[in-house]
């Protein structure tokens, strides 16, 4: 029982550190926040608690991303199973967009995950962590493969360019809505479901836009 109690205490400490780090990284940026500040925000008397439980700051970022990505990918898996028309690009884009917005809606308000992702994606080293923990997950890969099959004639260089554009559009739209909700200011859409609908329309339009020949 003593061992179980210690494990539960350690698990609770890790969760408090994760929550504090996610909020601080979202609000201030990853490298602007010290491990000591995270420990203090998590109400840990030991300033080395972050290093003890997670190791490096990159490891902490990975743990935060993993905590959310597991739930998002489970939702994406269920949505993939409900695909009705594989030739409809909108269905594949919905599989990429709605799991994230549904996750943010389920978390309640305020949330910090979208802003955390936006901060992390500004750093090339940390981008790789996000890619490994989310973009490389099997359900996401299946959704991307389905999307790609709908665009057989899109030039490879344009495909790469639009993939980056669509990622940024989804990421920053979610982050801006999350920021507005936390600040209790007005938002363009009434809820996360409607936000996803607007995003899906925009991303489909981005992928299917005409390609101007280069001179």
Tab-separated table of C-alpha atoms in Angstrom:
chain	number	residue	atom	x	y	z
A	1	UNK	CA	0.000	0.000	0.000
A	2	UNK	CA	2.869	2.350	0.795
A	3	UNK	CA	4.293	1.790	-2.690
A	4	UNK	CA	0.876	2.457	-4.238
A	5	UNK	CA	0.507	5.676	-2.243
A	6	UNK	CA	3.937	6.867	-3.391
A	7	UNK	CA	3.071	6.070	-7.011
A	8	UNK	CA	-0.205	7.980	-6.751
A	9	UNK	CA	1.594	10.942	-5.188
A	10	UNK	CA	4.203	10.928	-7.963
A	11	UNK	CA	1.451	10.728	-10.583
A	12	UNK	CA	-0.323	13.689	-9.028
A	13	UNK	CA	2.904	15.678	-8.964
A	14	UNK	CA	3.591	14.915	-12.612
A	15	UNK	CA	0.067	16.002	-13.585
A	16	UNK	CA	0.409	19.298	-11.704
A	17	UNK	CA	3.731	19.975	-13.403
A	18	UNK	CA	2.283	19.153	-16.829
A	19	UNK	CA	-0.675	21.480	-16.296
A	20	UNK	CA	1.485	24.321	-14.994
A	21	UNK	CA	4.027	23.969	-17.797
A	22	UNK	CA	1.357	23.852	-20.500
A	23	UNK	CA	-0.222	27.069	-19.222
A	24	UNK	CA	3.072	28.926	-18.799
A	25	UNK	CA	4.483	27.788	-22.136
A	26	UNK	CA	1.230	28.798	-23.855
A	27	UNK	CA	1.222	32.251	-22.292
A	28	UNK	CA	4.930	33.111	-22.390
A	29	UNK	CA	6.745	30.750	-24.751
A	30	UNK	CA	8.756	27.643	-23.968
A	31	UNK	CA	12.200	29.141	-23.495
A	32	UNK	CA	10.963	32.193	-21.616
A	33	UNK	CA	9.832	29.928	-18.768
A	34	UNK	CA	12.383	28.343	-16.430
A	35	UNK	CA	11.994	24.946	-14.786
A	36	UNK	CA	12.021	26.749	-11.464
A	37	UNK	CA	9.031	28.838	-12.494
A	38	UNK	CA	7.154	25.715	-13.574
A	39	UNK	CA	7.927	24.057	-10.237
A	40	UNK	CA	6.657	27.086	-8.341
A	41	UNK	CA	3.462	27.256	-10.411
A	42	UNK	CA	2.918	23.545	-9.741
A	43	UNK	CA	3.354	24.266	-6.010
A	44	UNK	CA	6.463	22.130	-5.719
A	45	UNK	CA	8.862	23.092	-2.950
A	46	UNK	CA	11.717	21.387	-4.780
A	47	UNK	CA	12.828	23.545	-7.718
A	48	UNK	CA	14.391	20.477	-9.326
A	49	UNK	CA	11.012	18.702	-9.519
A	50	UNK	CA	10.651	19.260	-13.268
A	51	UNK	CA	14.016	17.703	-14.026
A	52	UNK	CA	13.416	14.843	-11.629
A	53	UNK	CA	10.047	13.872	-13.120
A	54	UNK	CA	10.608	14.709	-16.805
A	55	UNK	CA	14.279	15.313	-17.569
A	56	UNK	CA	14.917	18.070	-20.116
A	57	UNK	CA	12.561	20.798	-21.240
A	58	UNK	CA	12.168	18.964	-24.544
A	59	UNK	CA	11.050	15.886	-22.609
A	60	UNK	CA	8.483	18.022	-20.789
A	61	UNK	CA	7.173	19.403	-24.092
A	62	UNK	CA	6.902	15.857	-25.415
A	63	UNK	CA	4.945	14.732	-22.347
A	64	UNK	CA	2.449	17.586	-22.734
A	65	UNK	CA	1.979	16.859	-26.442
A	66	UNK	CA	1.579	13.140	-25.777
A	67	UNK	CA	-1.047	13.702	-23.086
A	68	UNK	CA	-3.308	15.455	-25.593
A	69	UNK	CA	-2.430	13.601	-28.783
A	70	UNK	CA	-3.566	10.234	-27.426
A	71	UNK	CA	-7.103	11.519	-26.900
A	72	UNK	CA	-7.153	13.386	-30.215
A	73	UNK	CA	-5.965	10.340	-32.138
A	74	UNK	CA	-8.633	8.134	-30.562
A	75	UNK	CA	-11.272	10.579	-31.810
A	76	UNK	CA	-9.638	10.683	-35.238
A	77	UNK	CA	-9.682	6.887	-35.435
A	78	UNK	CA	-13.436	6.832	-34.812
A	79	UNK	CA	-14.039	9.530	-37.419
A	80	UNK	CA	-11.971	7.665	-40.006
A	81	UNK	CA	-14.187	4.630	-39.471
A	82	UNK	CA	-17.203	6.752	-40.456
A	83	UNK	CA	-15.804	7.967	-43.803
A	84	UNK	CA	-18.591	7.536	-46.366
A	85	UNK	CA	-17.106	8.947	-49.568
A	86	UNK	CA	-13.315	8.477	-49.875
A	87	UNK	CA	-13.281	10.758	-52.917
A	88	UNK	CA	-14.639	13.690	-50.881
A	89	UNK	CA	-11.678	15.800	-49.788
A	90	UNK	CA	-13.878	17.489	-47.198
A	91	UNK	CA	-14.277	14.243	-45.264
A	92	UNK	CA	-10.516	13.798	-44.982
A	93	UNK	CA	-9.989	17.415	-43.953
A	94	UNK	CA	-12.706	16.988	-41.316
A	95	UNK	CA	-10.720	14.031	-39.955
A	96	UNK	CA	-7.760	16.349	-39.537
A	97	UNK	CA	-9.639	19.307	-38.056
A	98	UNK	CA	-12.546	18.110	-35.922
A	99	UNK	CA	-10.688	15.787	-33.509
A	100	UNK	CA	-8.635	18.741	-32.315
A	101	UNK	CA	-11.532	21.164	-31.979
A	102	UNK	CA	-13.659	18.515	-30.261
A	103	UNK	CA	-10.819	17.900	-27.804
A	104	UNK	CA	-10.511	21.617	-27.060
A	105	UNK	CA	-14.274	21.864	-26.557
A	106	UNK	CA	-14.239	18.902	-24.168
A	107	UNK	CA	-11.501	20.481	-22.046
A	108	UNK	CA	-13.738	23.406	-21.153
A	109	UNK	CA	-12.484	26.959	-20.767
A	110	UNK	CA	-9.895	28.244	-20.332
A	111	UNK	CA	-7.634	25.906	-22.276
A	112	UNK	CA	-3.994	26.332	-23.213
A	113	UNK	CA	-3.205	23.457	-25.563
A	114	UNK	CA	-3.761	25.304	-28.867
A	115	UNK	CA	-1.563	28.203	-27.753
A	116	UNK	CA	1.011	25.758	-26.422
A	117	UNK	CA	1.147	24.126	-29.876
A	118	UNK	CA	1.509	27.507	-31.579
A	119	UNK	CA	4.430	28.403	-29.308
A	120	UNK	CA	6.157	25.068	-29.781
A	121	UNK	CA	5.836	25.175	-33.565
A	122	UNK	CA	7.881	28.392	-33.721
A	123	UNK	CA	10.992	26.459	-32.642
A	124	UNK	CA	12.543	24.127	-35.266
A	125	UNK	CA	13.883	21.690	-32.650
A	126	UNK	CA	10.573	21.433	-30.830
A	127	UNK	CA	8.636	21.148	-34.108
A	128	UNK	CA	10.111	17.682	-34.534
A	129	UNK	CA	8.681	16.624	-31.182
A	130	UNK	CA	5.187	17.767	-32.170
A	131	UNK	CA	5.508	15.958	-35.487
A	132	UNK	CA	6.553	12.746	-33.767
A	133	UNK	CA	3.777	12.911	-31.190
A	134	UNK	CA	0.896	13.955	-33.435
A	135	UNK	CA	1.597	14.189	-37.160
A	136	UNK	CA	3.241	10.759	-37.248
A	137	UNK	CA	0.419	8.911	-35.462
A	138	UNK	CA	-1.244	6.168	-37.573
A	139	UNK	CA	-4.737	7.781	-37.662
A	140	UNK	CA	-3.264	11.112	-38.769
A	141	UNK	CA	-1.146	9.392	-41.413
A	142	UNK	CA	-4.225	7.586	-42.736
A	143	UNK	CA	-6.127	10.870	-42.952
A	144	UNK	CA	-3.234	12.499	-44.799
A	145	UNK	CA	-2.988	9.562	-47.189
A	146	UNK	CA	-6.703	9.850	-47.950
A	147	UNK	CA	-6.322	13.577	-48.537
A	148	UNK	CA	-3.381	12.982	-50.871
A	149	UNK	CA	-5.371	10.493	-52.955
A	150	UNK	CA	-7.898	13.261	-53.643
A	151	UNK	CA	-5.147	15.461	-55.118
A	152	UNK	CA	-3.322	13.268	-57.657
A	153	UNK	CA	-2.530	16.115	-60.047
A	154	UNK	CA	-1.205	18.631	-57.527
A	155	UNK	CA	2.500	19.316	-58.180
A	156	UNK	CA	4.785	18.036	-55.428
A	157	UNK	CA	6.231	21.444	-54.554
A	158	UNK	CA	2.757	22.977	-54.341
A	159	UNK	CA	1.631	20.069	-52.190
A	160	UNK	CA	4.422	20.727	-49.683
A	161	UNK	CA	3.630	24.440	-49.667
A	162	UNK	CA	-0.088	23.942	-49.098
A	163	UNK	CA	0.494	21.350	-46.392
A	164	UNK	CA	2.434	23.962	-44.427
A	165	UNK	CA	-0.251	26.581	-45.110
A	166	UNK	CA	-3.073	24.340	-43.941
A	167	UNK	CA	-1.191	23.329	-40.788
A	168	UNK	CA	-0.597	26.976	-39.908
A	169	UNK	CA	-4.200	27.894	-40.658
A	170	UNK	CA	-5.590	25.199	-38.375
A	171	UNK	CA	-3.014	25.803	-35.644
A	172	UNK	CA	-3.315	29.568	-35.422
A	173	UNK	CA	-7.077	29.719	-35.875
A	174	UNK	CA	-7.462	27.407	-32.877
A	175	UNK	CA	-4.869	29.346	-30.887
A	176	UNK	CA	-6.534	32.693	-31.578
A	177	UNK	CA	-9.963	31.384	-30.593
A	178	UNK	CA	-8.529	29.867	-27.428
A	179	UNK	CA	-6.841	33.175	-26.579
A	180	UNK	CA	-10.083	35.101	-27.135
A	181	UNK	CA	-12.065	32.697	-24.956
A	182	UNK	CA	-9.503	32.979	-22.154
A	183	UNK	CA	-9.688	36.772	-22.358
A	184	UNK	CA	-13.514	36.744	-22.535
A	185	UNK	CA	-13.486	38.703	-25.785
A	186	UNK	CA	-15.695	38.153	-28.826
A	187	UNK	CA	-15.067	35.306	-31.251
A	188	UNK	CA	-15.977	34.948	-34.909
A	189	UNK	CA	-17.778	31.638	-34.372
A	190	UNK	CA	-20.145	30.728	-31.555
A	191	UNK	CA	-18.486	27.434	-30.613
A	192	UNK	CA	-15.701	25.008	-31.497
A	193	UNK	CA	-17.970	22.980	-33.791
A	194	UNK	CA	-18.719	26.016	-35.933
A	195	UNK	CA	-15.052	27.002	-35.840
A	196	UNK	CA	-14.187	23.594	-37.260
A	197	UNK	CA	-16.779	24.021	-40.016
A	198	UNK	CA	-15.209	27.299	-41.086
A	199	UNK	CA	-11.743	25.800	-40.944
A	200	UNK	CA	-12.754	22.806	-43.050
A	201	UNK	CA	-14.239	25.084	-45.713
A	202	UNK	CA	-11.078	27.209	-45.760
A	203	UNK	CA	-8.663	24.268	-45.835
A	204	UNK	CA	-10.593	22.517	-48.624
A	205	UNK	CA	-10.517	25.772	-50.572
A	206	UNK	CA	-6.786	26.072	-50.002
A	207	UNK	CA	-6.053	22.554	-51.235
A	208	UNK	CA	-8.318	22.789	-54.281
A	209	UNK	CA	-7.369	26.306	-55.357
A	210	UNK	CA	-6.016	26.635	-58.911
A	211	UNK	CA	-2.257	26.526	-59.388
A	212	UNK	CA	-0.805	29.475	-61.289
A	213	UNK	CA	1.955	28.337	-63.673
A	214	UNK	CA	5.391	29.630	-62.752
A	215	UNK	CA	7.244	31.791	-65.245
